[in-house]
PDB file of C-alpha atoms in Angstrom:
ATOM      1  CA  PRO A   1       9.553  24.248  37.605  1.00 83.00           C
ATOM      2  CA  ASN A   2      12.394  23.292  35.455  1.00 89.00           C
ATOM      3  CA  PHE A   3      12.111  19.927  33.774  1.00 91.00           C
ATOM      4  CA  THR A   4      15.592  19.178  34.963  1.00 91.00           C
ATOM      5  CA  ASP A   5      14.254  18.807  38.334  1.00 91.00           C
ATOM      6  CA  TYR A   6      12.239  16.046  37.505  1.00 93.00           C
ATOM      7  CA  THR A   7      15.063  13.596  35.921  1.00 93.00           C
ATOM      8  CA  ASP A   8      18.616  13.831  34.487  1.00 91.00           C
ATOM      9  CA  GLU A   9      17.982  11.535  31.752  1.00 91.00           C
ATOM     10  CA  TYR A  10      18.559  12.521  28.295  1.00 88.00           C
ATOM     11  CA  PHE A  11      16.097  10.397  26.909  1.00 85.00           C
ATOM     12  CA  PRO A  12      13.496  10.413  29.556  1.00 90.00           C
ATOM     13  CA  LYS A  13       9.910   8.559  29.854  1.00 88.00           C
ATOM     14  CA  ALA A  14       6.830  10.055  28.376  1.00 88.00           C
ATOM     15  CA  GLN A  15       4.952  10.253  31.742  1.00 93.00           C
ATOM     16  CA  LEU A  16       7.167  12.712  33.190  1.00 95.00           C
ATOM     17  CA  LEU A  17       6.313  15.123  30.532  1.00 93.00           C
ATOM     18  CA  ALA A  18       2.596  14.555  31.365  1.00 93.00           C
ATOM     19  CA  GLU A  19       3.691  14.824  35.059  1.00 95.00           C
ATOM     20  CA  TYR A  20       5.829  17.988  34.469  1.00 95.00           C
ATOM     21  CA  ILE A  21       2.676  19.975  32.046  1.00 94.00           C
ATOM     22  CA  HIS A  22       0.479  19.394  35.131  1.00 94.00           C
ATOM     23  CA  ASP A  23       2.674  20.921  37.563  1.00 95.00           C
ATOM     24  CA  PHE A  24       3.234  23.802  35.136  1.00 95.00           C
ATOM     25  CA  ALA A  25      -0.714  24.128  34.943  1.00 96.00           C
ATOM     26  CA  GLU A  26      -0.984  23.857  38.531  1.00 95.00           C
ATOM     27  CA  TYR A  27       1.633  26.499  39.345  1.00 95.00           C
ATOM     28  CA  HIS A  28       0.561  29.077  36.856  1.00 96.00           C
ATOM     29  CA  LYS A  29      -3.115  28.485  37.593  1.00 96.00           C
ATOM     30  CA  LEU A  30      -3.958  28.243  34.232  1.00 95.00           C
ATOM     31  CA  LYS A  31      -7.621  28.082  32.988  1.00 91.00           C
ATOM     32  CA  ILE A  32      -7.832  24.547  31.529  1.00 91.00           C
ATOM     33  CA  GLN A  33     -11.217  22.849  30.718  1.00 87.00           C
ATOM     34  CA  TYR A  34     -10.217  19.201  30.881  1.00 88.00           C
ATOM     35  CA  ASN A  35     -12.708  15.967  29.570  1.00 88.00           C
ATOM     36  CA  THR A  36     -13.543  18.846  27.107  1.00 89.00           C
ATOM     37  CA  SER A  37     -13.478  18.340  23.189  1.00 88.00           C
ATOM     38  CA  VAL A  38     -14.286  20.776  20.476  1.00 92.00           C
ATOM     39  CA  GLU A  39     -17.097  19.724  18.456  1.00 93.00           C
ATOM     40  CA  HIS A  40     -17.977  22.560  16.154  1.00 95.00           C
ATOM     41  CA  VAL A  41     -16.227  26.011  15.130  1.00 96.00           C
ATOM     42  CA  SER A  42     -18.057  28.247  13.272  1.00 97.00           C
ATOM     43  CA  LYS A  43     -17.597  32.107  12.213  1.00 97.00           C
ATOM     44  CA  ASP A  44     -20.387  35.187  11.569  1.00 96.00           C
ATOM     45  CA  LYS A  45     -20.437  37.905   8.825  1.00 94.00           C
ATOM     46  CA  ASP A  46     -18.638  40.068  11.896  1.00 96.00           C
ATOM     47  CA  GLY A  47     -15.759  37.862  12.018  1.00 95.00           C
ATOM     48  CA  MET A  48     -16.475  36.334  15.567  1.00 98.00           C
ATOM     49  CA  PHE A  49     -15.597  32.547  16.263  1.00 98.00           C
ATOM     50  CA  TYR A  50     -18.404  30.408  18.088  1.00 97.00           C
ATOM     51  CA  VAL A  51     -16.720  27.450  20.026  1.00 96.00           C
ATOM     52  CA  GLN A  52     -19.012  24.341  20.902  1.00 95.00           C
ATOM     53  CA  THR A  53     -17.808  21.745  23.145  1.00 93.00           C
ATOM     54  CA  ASN A  54     -18.953  18.390  24.200  1.00 90.00           C
ATOM     55  CA  GLY A  55     -21.485  18.037  27.256  1.00 76.00           C
ATOM     56  CA  SER A  56     -21.725  21.661  27.632  1.00 77.00           C
ATOM     57  CA  ASP A  57     -24.429  24.308  26.778  1.00 83.00           C
ATOM     58  CA  THR A  58     -21.406  27.061  26.859  1.00 86.00           C
ATOM     59  CA  THR A  59     -20.526  28.589  23.622  1.00 92.00           C
ATOM     60  CA  TYR A  60     -17.122  30.316  23.742  1.00 94.00           C
ATOM     61  CA  VAL A  61     -17.150  33.606  21.562  1.00 97.00           C
ATOM     62  CA  THR A  62     -13.542  35.079  20.492  1.00 97.00           C
ATOM     63  CA  LYS A  63     -12.321  37.337  17.815  1.00 97.00           C
ATOM     64  CA  ILE A  64      -8.940  35.216  17.446  1.00 97.00           C
ATOM     65  CA  LEU A  65      -9.027  31.249  17.618  1.00 96.00           C
ATOM     66  CA  ILE A  66      -5.410  29.822  18.117  1.00 94.00           C
ATOM     67  CA  THR A  67      -5.313  26.049  17.259  1.00 90.00           C
ATOM     68  CA  ALA A  68      -2.851  24.423  19.184  1.00 87.00           C
ATOM     69  CA  SER A  69      -3.917  20.666  19.150  1.00 80.00           C
ATOM     70  CA  GLY A  70      -1.043  18.850  17.412  1.00 79.00           C
ATOM     71  CA  PHE A  71      -1.562  16.191  15.108  1.00 81.00           C
ATOM     72  CA  GLY A  72      -5.107  14.534  16.338  1.00 77.00           C
ATOM     73  CA  GLU A  73      -5.641  11.828  13.776  1.00 80.00           C
ATOM     74  CA  PRO A  74      -3.770   9.242  12.193  1.00 82.00           C
ATOM     75  CA  PHE A  75      -2.373   9.699   8.978  1.00 85.00           C
ATOM     76  CA  LYS A  76      -3.971   7.253   6.198  1.00 87.00           C
ATOM     77  CA  PRO A  77      -1.751   6.880   2.987  1.00 88.00           C
ATOM     78  CA  GLU A  78      -3.853   6.566  -0.037  1.00 88.00           C
ATOM     79  CA  ILE A  79      -3.143   2.911  -0.495  1.00 92.00           C
ATOM     80  CA  ASP A  80      -5.649   0.046  -1.529  1.00 93.00           C
ATOM     81  CA  GLY A  81      -6.223  -2.147   1.657  1.00 93.00           C
ATOM     82  CA  ILE A  82      -4.809   0.220   4.148  1.00 93.00           C
ATOM     83  CA  GLU A  83      -7.705  -1.059   6.358  1.00 92.00           C
ATOM     84  CA  GLN A  84      -5.974  -4.261   6.705  1.00 90.00           C
ATOM     85  CA  CYS A  85      -3.078  -2.201   8.781  1.00 93.00           C
ATOM     86  CA  LEU A  86      -2.928  -1.954  12.460  1.00 92.00           C
ATOM     87  CA  ASP A  87      -2.210   1.723  13.182  1.00 91.00           C
ATOM     88  CA  TYR A  88       0.771   1.719  15.556  1.00 87.00           C
ATOM     89  CA  TYR A  89      -0.589   4.099  18.585  1.00 85.00           C
ATOM     90  CA  ASP A  90      -2.958   1.022  19.071  1.00 87.00           C
ATOM     91  CA  ALA A  91      -1.144  -1.973  17.718  1.00 91.00           C
ATOM     92  CA  PRO A  92       0.023  -4.698  20.409  1.00 89.00           C
ATOM     93  CA  ILE A  93       3.301  -3.973  21.630  1.00 83.00           C
ATOM     94  CA  ASP A  94       3.987  -7.229  23.405  1.00 84.00           C
ATOM     95  CA  GLY A  95       6.734  -8.980  21.789  1.00 83.00           C
ATOM     96  CA  GLU A  96       5.200 -12.435  22.114  1.00 88.00           C
ATOM     97  CA  PHE A  97       2.425 -10.928  19.554  1.00 92.00           C
ATOM     98  CA  TYR A  98       5.169 -10.775  16.927  1.00 94.00           C
ATOM     99  CA  LYS A  99       7.588 -13.497  17.853  1.00 94.00           C
ATOM    100  CA  GLU A 100       8.879 -15.327  14.674  1.00 94.00           C
ATOM    101  CA  LYS A 101       6.281 -12.934  12.405  1.00 95.00           C
ATOM    102  CA  LYS A 102       7.258 -11.043   9.409  1.00 96.00           C
ATOM    103  CA  VAL A 103       6.141  -7.684   9.770  1.00 96.00           C
ATOM    104  CA  VAL A 104       5.958  -4.618   7.176  1.00 96.00           C
ATOM    105  CA  ILE A 105       6.186  -1.407   8.809  1.00 96.00           C
ATOM    106  CA  LEU A 106       4.717   1.806   6.759  1.00 96.00           C
ATOM    107  CA  GLY A 107       6.980   4.811   7.418  1.00 94.00           C
ATOM    108  CA  LYS A 108      10.372   5.557   7.914  1.00 94.00           C
ATOM    109  CA  GLY A 109      10.261   8.224  10.627  1.00 92.00           C
ATOM    110  CA  ASN A 110      10.804   7.762  14.290  1.00 92.00           C
ATOM    111  CA  SER A 111       7.542   6.607  14.894  1.00 90.00           C
ATOM    112  CA  ALA A 112       8.511   3.545  12.537  1.00 93.00           C
ATOM    113  CA  PHE A 113      11.601   2.888  13.774  1.00 94.00           C
ATOM    114  CA  GLU A 114      10.861   3.008  17.389  1.00 92.00           C
ATOM    115  CA  PHE A 115       8.101   0.581  16.824  1.00 92.00           C
ATOM    116  CA  ALA A 116      10.668  -1.294  14.982  1.00 94.00           C
ATOM    117  CA  LYS A 117      12.774  -1.332  17.727  1.00 93.00           C
ATOM    118  CA  GLY A 118      10.443  -2.647  20.127  1.00 91.00           C
ATOM    119  CA  LEU A 119       9.856  -6.032  17.290  1.00 91.00           C
ATOM    120  CA  PHE A 120      13.490  -5.995  17.043  1.00 91.00           C
ATOM    121  CA  ASN A 121      14.013  -9.213  19.610  1.00 92.00           C
ATOM    122  CA  SER A 122      10.935 -11.184  18.385  1.00 93.00           C
ATOM    123  CA  ALA A 123      10.030 -10.269  14.798  1.00 94.00           C
ATOM    124  CA  ASP A 124      11.472 -13.061  12.231  1.00 94.00           C
ATOM    125  CA  THR A 125      11.994 -10.129   9.459  1.00 95.00           C
ATOM    126  CA  ILE A 126      11.085  -6.512   9.662  1.00 95.00           C
ATOM    127  CA  TYR A 127      10.396  -4.515   6.529  1.00 96.00           C
ATOM    128  CA  LEU A 128      10.316  -0.717   6.842  1.00 95.00           C
ATOM    129  CA  THR A 129       8.865   1.024   3.480  1.00 94.00           C
ATOM    130  CA  SER A 130       8.071   4.613   2.300  1.00 92.00           C
ATOM    131  CA  PRO A 131       8.805   6.055  -1.093  1.00 89.00           C
ATOM    132  CA  SER A 132      11.212   8.646   0.545  1.00 88.00           C
ATOM    133  CA  PRO A 133      14.697   7.935   1.493  1.00 90.00           C
ATOM    134  CA  LEU A 134      15.876   7.682   5.212  1.00 92.00           C
ATOM    135  CA  ARG A 135      16.319  10.706   6.841  1.00 92.00           C
ATOM    136  CA  GLU A 136      18.667  10.867   9.450  1.00 93.00           C
ATOM    137  CA  ALA A 137      18.958  13.061  12.023  1.00 93.00           C
ATOM    138  CA  THR A 138      23.071  12.936  12.252  1.00 92.00           C
ATOM    139  CA  GLU A 139      22.771  14.082   8.471  1.00 93.00           C
ATOM    140  CA  THR A 140      19.905  16.488   8.546  1.00 94.00           C
ATOM    141  CA  HIS A 141      20.651  18.109  11.837  1.00 95.00           C
ATOM    142  CA  TYR A 142      16.736  18.082  12.233  1.00 92.00           C
ATOM    143  CA  VAL A 143      15.476  16.555  15.348  1.00 87.00           C
ATOM    144  CA  GLY A 144      12.318  15.222  13.708  1.00 86.00           C
ATOM    145  CA  SER A 145      14.437  12.989  11.423  1.00 92.00           C
ATOM    146  CA  VAL A 146      15.321   9.750  12.692  1.00 93.00           C
ATOM    147  CA  ARG A 147      17.476   9.411  15.836  1.00 92.00           C
ATOM    148  CA  ALA A 148      20.370   7.432  16.293  1.00 90.00           C
ATOM    149  CA  ILE A 149      18.595   5.754  19.640  1.00 90.00           C
ATOM    150  CA  ASN A 150      15.686   4.507  17.268  1.00 90.00           C
ATOM    151  CA  ASN A 151      17.419   3.250  14.326  1.00 88.00           C
ATOM    152  CA  LEU A 152      18.670  -0.174  15.401  1.00 90.00           C
ATOM    153  CA  SER A 153      16.908  -1.890  12.463  1.00 92.00           C
ATOM    154  CA  TYR A 154      18.664   0.369   9.939  1.00 91.00           C
ATOM    155  CA  GLU A 155      21.997  -0.859  11.572  1.00 92.00           C
ATOM    156  CA  ALA A 156      20.657  -4.197  11.008  1.00 91.00           C
ATOM    157  CA  TYR A 157      19.810  -3.477   7.532  1.00 91.00           C
ATOM    158  CA  GLN A 158      23.550  -2.608   6.764  1.00 91.00           C
ATOM    159  CA  LEU A 159      24.526  -5.657   8.284  1.00 91.00           C
ATOM    160  CA  LYS A 160      22.415  -7.900   6.314  1.00 89.00           C
ATOM    161  CA  SER A 161      20.544  -8.792   9.514  1.00 86.00           C
ATOM    162  CA  LYS A 162      17.042  -9.699   8.644  1.00 87.00           C
ATOM    163  CA  ASN A 163      15.585  -6.275   8.882  1.00 92.00           C
ATOM    164  CA  PHE A 164      15.162  -4.487   5.534  1.00 93.00           C
ATOM    165  CA  VAL A 165      14.631  -0.539   4.674  1.00 93.00           C
ATOM    166  CA  ILE A 166      12.898  -0.515   1.449  1.00 92.00           C
ATOM    167  CA  ASN A 167      12.383   3.078  -0.642  1.00 91.00           C
ATOM    168  CA  SER A 168       9.441   2.033  -2.461  1.00 89.00           C
ATOM    169  CA  GLY A 169       5.478   3.071  -2.075  1.00 87.00           C
ATOM    170  CA  VAL A 170       2.796   0.166  -1.553  1.00 93.00           C
ATOM    171  CA  ARG A 171       0.050  -0.188  -4.053  1.00 92.00           C
ATOM    172  CA  LYS A 172      -1.829  -2.590  -2.569  1.00 94.00           C
ATOM    173  CA  ILE A 173      -2.474  -4.807   0.682  1.00 95.00           C
ATOM    174  CA  GLU A 174      -4.804  -7.741   0.625  1.00 95.00           C
ATOM    175  CA  VAL A 175      -5.550 -11.016   2.327  1.00 95.00           C
ATOM    176  CA  ASN A 176      -3.310 -13.798   1.019  1.00 95.00           C
ATOM    177  CA  LYS A 177      -4.952 -15.924  -1.206  1.00 93.00           C
ATOM    178  CA  GLN A 178      -3.545 -18.891   0.130  1.00 94.00           C
ATOM    179  CA  ASP A 179      -3.353 -18.335   3.722  1.00 95.00           C
ATOM    180  CA  PRO A 180      -5.818 -16.006   4.566  1.00 94.00           C
ATOM    181  CA  THR A 181      -4.085 -15.560   8.184  1.00 95.00           C
ATOM    182  CA  LYS A 182      -1.336 -13.618   6.215  1.00 96.00           C
ATOM    183  CA  PHE A 183      -1.233 -10.641   4.238  1.00 96.00           C
ATOM    184  CA  SER A 184       0.112  -9.913   0.925  1.00 96.00           C
ATOM    185  CA  VAL A 185       2.004  -6.625   0.041  1.00 95.00           C
ATOM    186  CA  PHE A 186       2.587  -5.104  -3.367  1.00 94.00           C
ATOM    187  CA  PHE A 187       5.701  -3.226  -3.554  1.00 90.00           C
ATOM    188  CA  THR A 188       6.090  -0.492  -6.563  1.00 86.00           C
ATOM    189  CA  TYR A 189       9.461   0.573  -7.217  1.00 80.00           C
ATOM    190  CA  SER A 190       8.777   3.997  -9.522  1.00 69.00           C
ATOM    191  CA  LYS A 191      12.962   4.502  -9.990  1.00 69.00           C
ATOM    192  CA  SER A 192      12.953   1.216 -11.699  1.00 64.00           C
ATOM    193  CA  GLY A 193      10.139   1.722 -14.022  1.00 68.00           C
ATOM    194  CA  ASN A 194       7.292   0.656 -11.610  1.00 73.00           C
ATOM    195  CA  VAL A 195       8.234  -2.618 -11.267  1.00 80.00           C
ATOM    196  CA  GLU A 196       6.537  -4.430  -8.744  1.00 84.00           C
ATOM    197  CA  GLU A 197       6.684  -7.604  -6.480  1.00 87.00           C
ATOM    198  CA  ASP A 198       4.931  -8.568  -3.461  1.00 90.00           C
ATOM    199  CA  ILE A 199       5.790 -10.294  -0.247  1.00 93.00           C
ATOM    200  CA  VAL A 200       3.659 -12.431   2.471  1.00 96.00           C
ATOM    201  CA  VAL A 201       3.886 -11.257   5.800  1.00 96.00           C
ATOM    202  CA  ASP A 202       1.832 -11.763   9.223  1.00 96.00           C
ATOM    203  CA  HIS A 203       0.976  -8.401  10.100  1.00 96.00           C
ATOM    204  CA  VAL A 204       1.276  -4.514   8.884  1.00 96.00           C
ATOM    205  CA  ILE A 205       1.560  -1.659  10.697  1.00 96.00           C
ATOM    206  CA  ASN A 206       0.471   1.945   9.761  1.00 95.00           C
ATOM    207  CA  ALA A 207       3.250   4.267  11.465  1.00 93.00           C
ATOM    208  CA  THR A 208       3.023   7.066   8.758  1.00 90.00           C
ATOM    209  CA  GLY A 209       2.560   9.652  11.462  1.00 85.00           C
ATOM    210  CA  PHE A 210      -0.500  12.272  12.132  1.00 84.00           C
ATOM    211  CA  LYS A 211      -2.186  14.945  10.587  1.00 85.00           C
ATOM    212  CA  MET A 212      -3.848  17.949  11.934  1.00 88.00           C
ATOM    213  CA  THR A 213      -7.722  17.427  12.838  1.00 87.00           C
ATOM    214  CA  THR A 214     -10.094  19.494  10.786  1.00 89.00           C
ATOM    215  CA  SER A 215     -13.208  17.742  11.340  1.00 89.00           C
ATOM    216  CA  PHE A 216     -14.835  20.113  13.806  1.00 92.00           C
ATOM    217  CA  TYR A 217     -14.764  23.124  11.597  1.00 95.00           C
ATOM    218  CA  ASP A 218     -17.321  24.407   9.750  1.00 96.00           C
ATOM    219  CA  GLU A 219     -17.050  23.932   6.163  1.00 95.00           C
ATOM    220  CA  THR A 220     -17.283  27.670   5.911  1.00 95.00           C
ATOM    221  CA  ILE A 221     -13.977  27.941   7.606  1.00 96.00           C
ATOM    222  CA  LYS A 222     -11.956  24.876   7.041  1.00 94.00           C
ATOM    223  CA  PRO A 223      -8.057  25.863   6.883  1.00 94.00           C
ATOM    224  CA  LYS A 224      -6.495  25.073   3.336  1.00 95.00           C
ATOM    225  CA  MET A 225      -4.185  22.490   3.936  1.00 92.00           C
ATOM    226  CA  ARG A 226      -0.683  21.596   2.417  1.00 91.00           C
ATOM    227  CA  GLN A 227      -0.229  18.974  -0.126  1.00 85.00           C
ATOM    228  CA  CYS A 228       0.758  16.248   2.536  1.00 80.00           C
ATOM    229  CA  THR A 229      -2.630  16.944   4.009  1.00 80.00           C
ATOM    230  CA  LYS A 230      -1.055  16.957   7.229  1.00 83.00           C
ATOM    231  CA  LEU A 231      -0.558  20.685   7.986  1.00 87.00           C
ATOM    232  CA  PRO A 232      -2.344  23.840   7.547  1.00 92.00           C
ATOM    233  CA  VAL A 233      -1.156  26.329   4.842  1.00 95.00           C
ATOM    234  CA  LEU A 234       0.089  29.647   6.949  1.00 95.00           C
ATOM    235  CA  ASP A 235       0.990  33.041   6.049  1.00 96.00           C
ATOM    236  CA  HIS A 236       4.138  34.817   7.381  1.00 96.00           C
ATOM    237  CA  THR A 237       1.823  36.040  10.556  1.00 94.00           C
ATOM    238  CA  PHE A 238       1.167  32.322  11.303  1.00 94.00           C
ATOM    239  CA  GLN A 239      -2.746  32.590  10.389  1.00 96.00           C
ATOM    240  CA  SER A 240      -4.454  30.268   8.031  1.00 96.00           C
ATOM    241  CA  VAL A 241      -4.185  31.738   4.687  1.00 96.00           C
ATOM    242  CA  ASN A 242      -7.768  31.426   4.174  1.00 96.00           C
ATOM    243  CA  VAL A 243      -9.218  31.821   7.285  1.00 96.00           C
ATOM    244  CA  GLU A 244      -8.371  35.581   8.923  1.00 95.00           C
ATOM    245  CA  ASN A 245      -7.510  35.434  12.579  1.00 96.00           C
TER     246      ASN A 245
END
């Protein structure tokens, strides 16, 4: 089946992709084990992988193992008090929850700007922050950079309209001492000699993306990760540099 049989929209709803993938699997009679998660992966001295899953006595044995699980867990930046944040993937999306509130969103990727777009009509003030400058797809020509459809808050920032896009790291997030229903967020500007300022807000959202899950690998075969800790280090054949096959 072609995806264009499902919609003519340039930006279709995510549910359509789920329906398409389901139909694709049915059409090609793919062998898929649903409602199953990998609990443990080990490797013996002969180079065979052993894959154990939840709720099953079956162990899958294979010479070559392909990990295609995407980014399975949220990325948590090393910020003192990061536990005070709501993670954007399960934070409330009802505009009334943020009505007339000040909100800090950690991150300046599509996830962060898409979330900000959802709050745009409700929140009093929105701050998007990360140490790295904003990367727009119109400049980078890369689909992973911020798309024009999501950058409403950036336009509002340029027009001085109660949206702020900040190139700064966050050192600490803590409950505000004067009002325990709010949070103090401490920003550090490294390019200005580590000048620090803090603002008081109602909510802090972690929208820094996801990373590859490695928890199910045996300690002896955990793949080496890049410095960003989100992605594995691969060789020219797309194999892990420290775990063959």
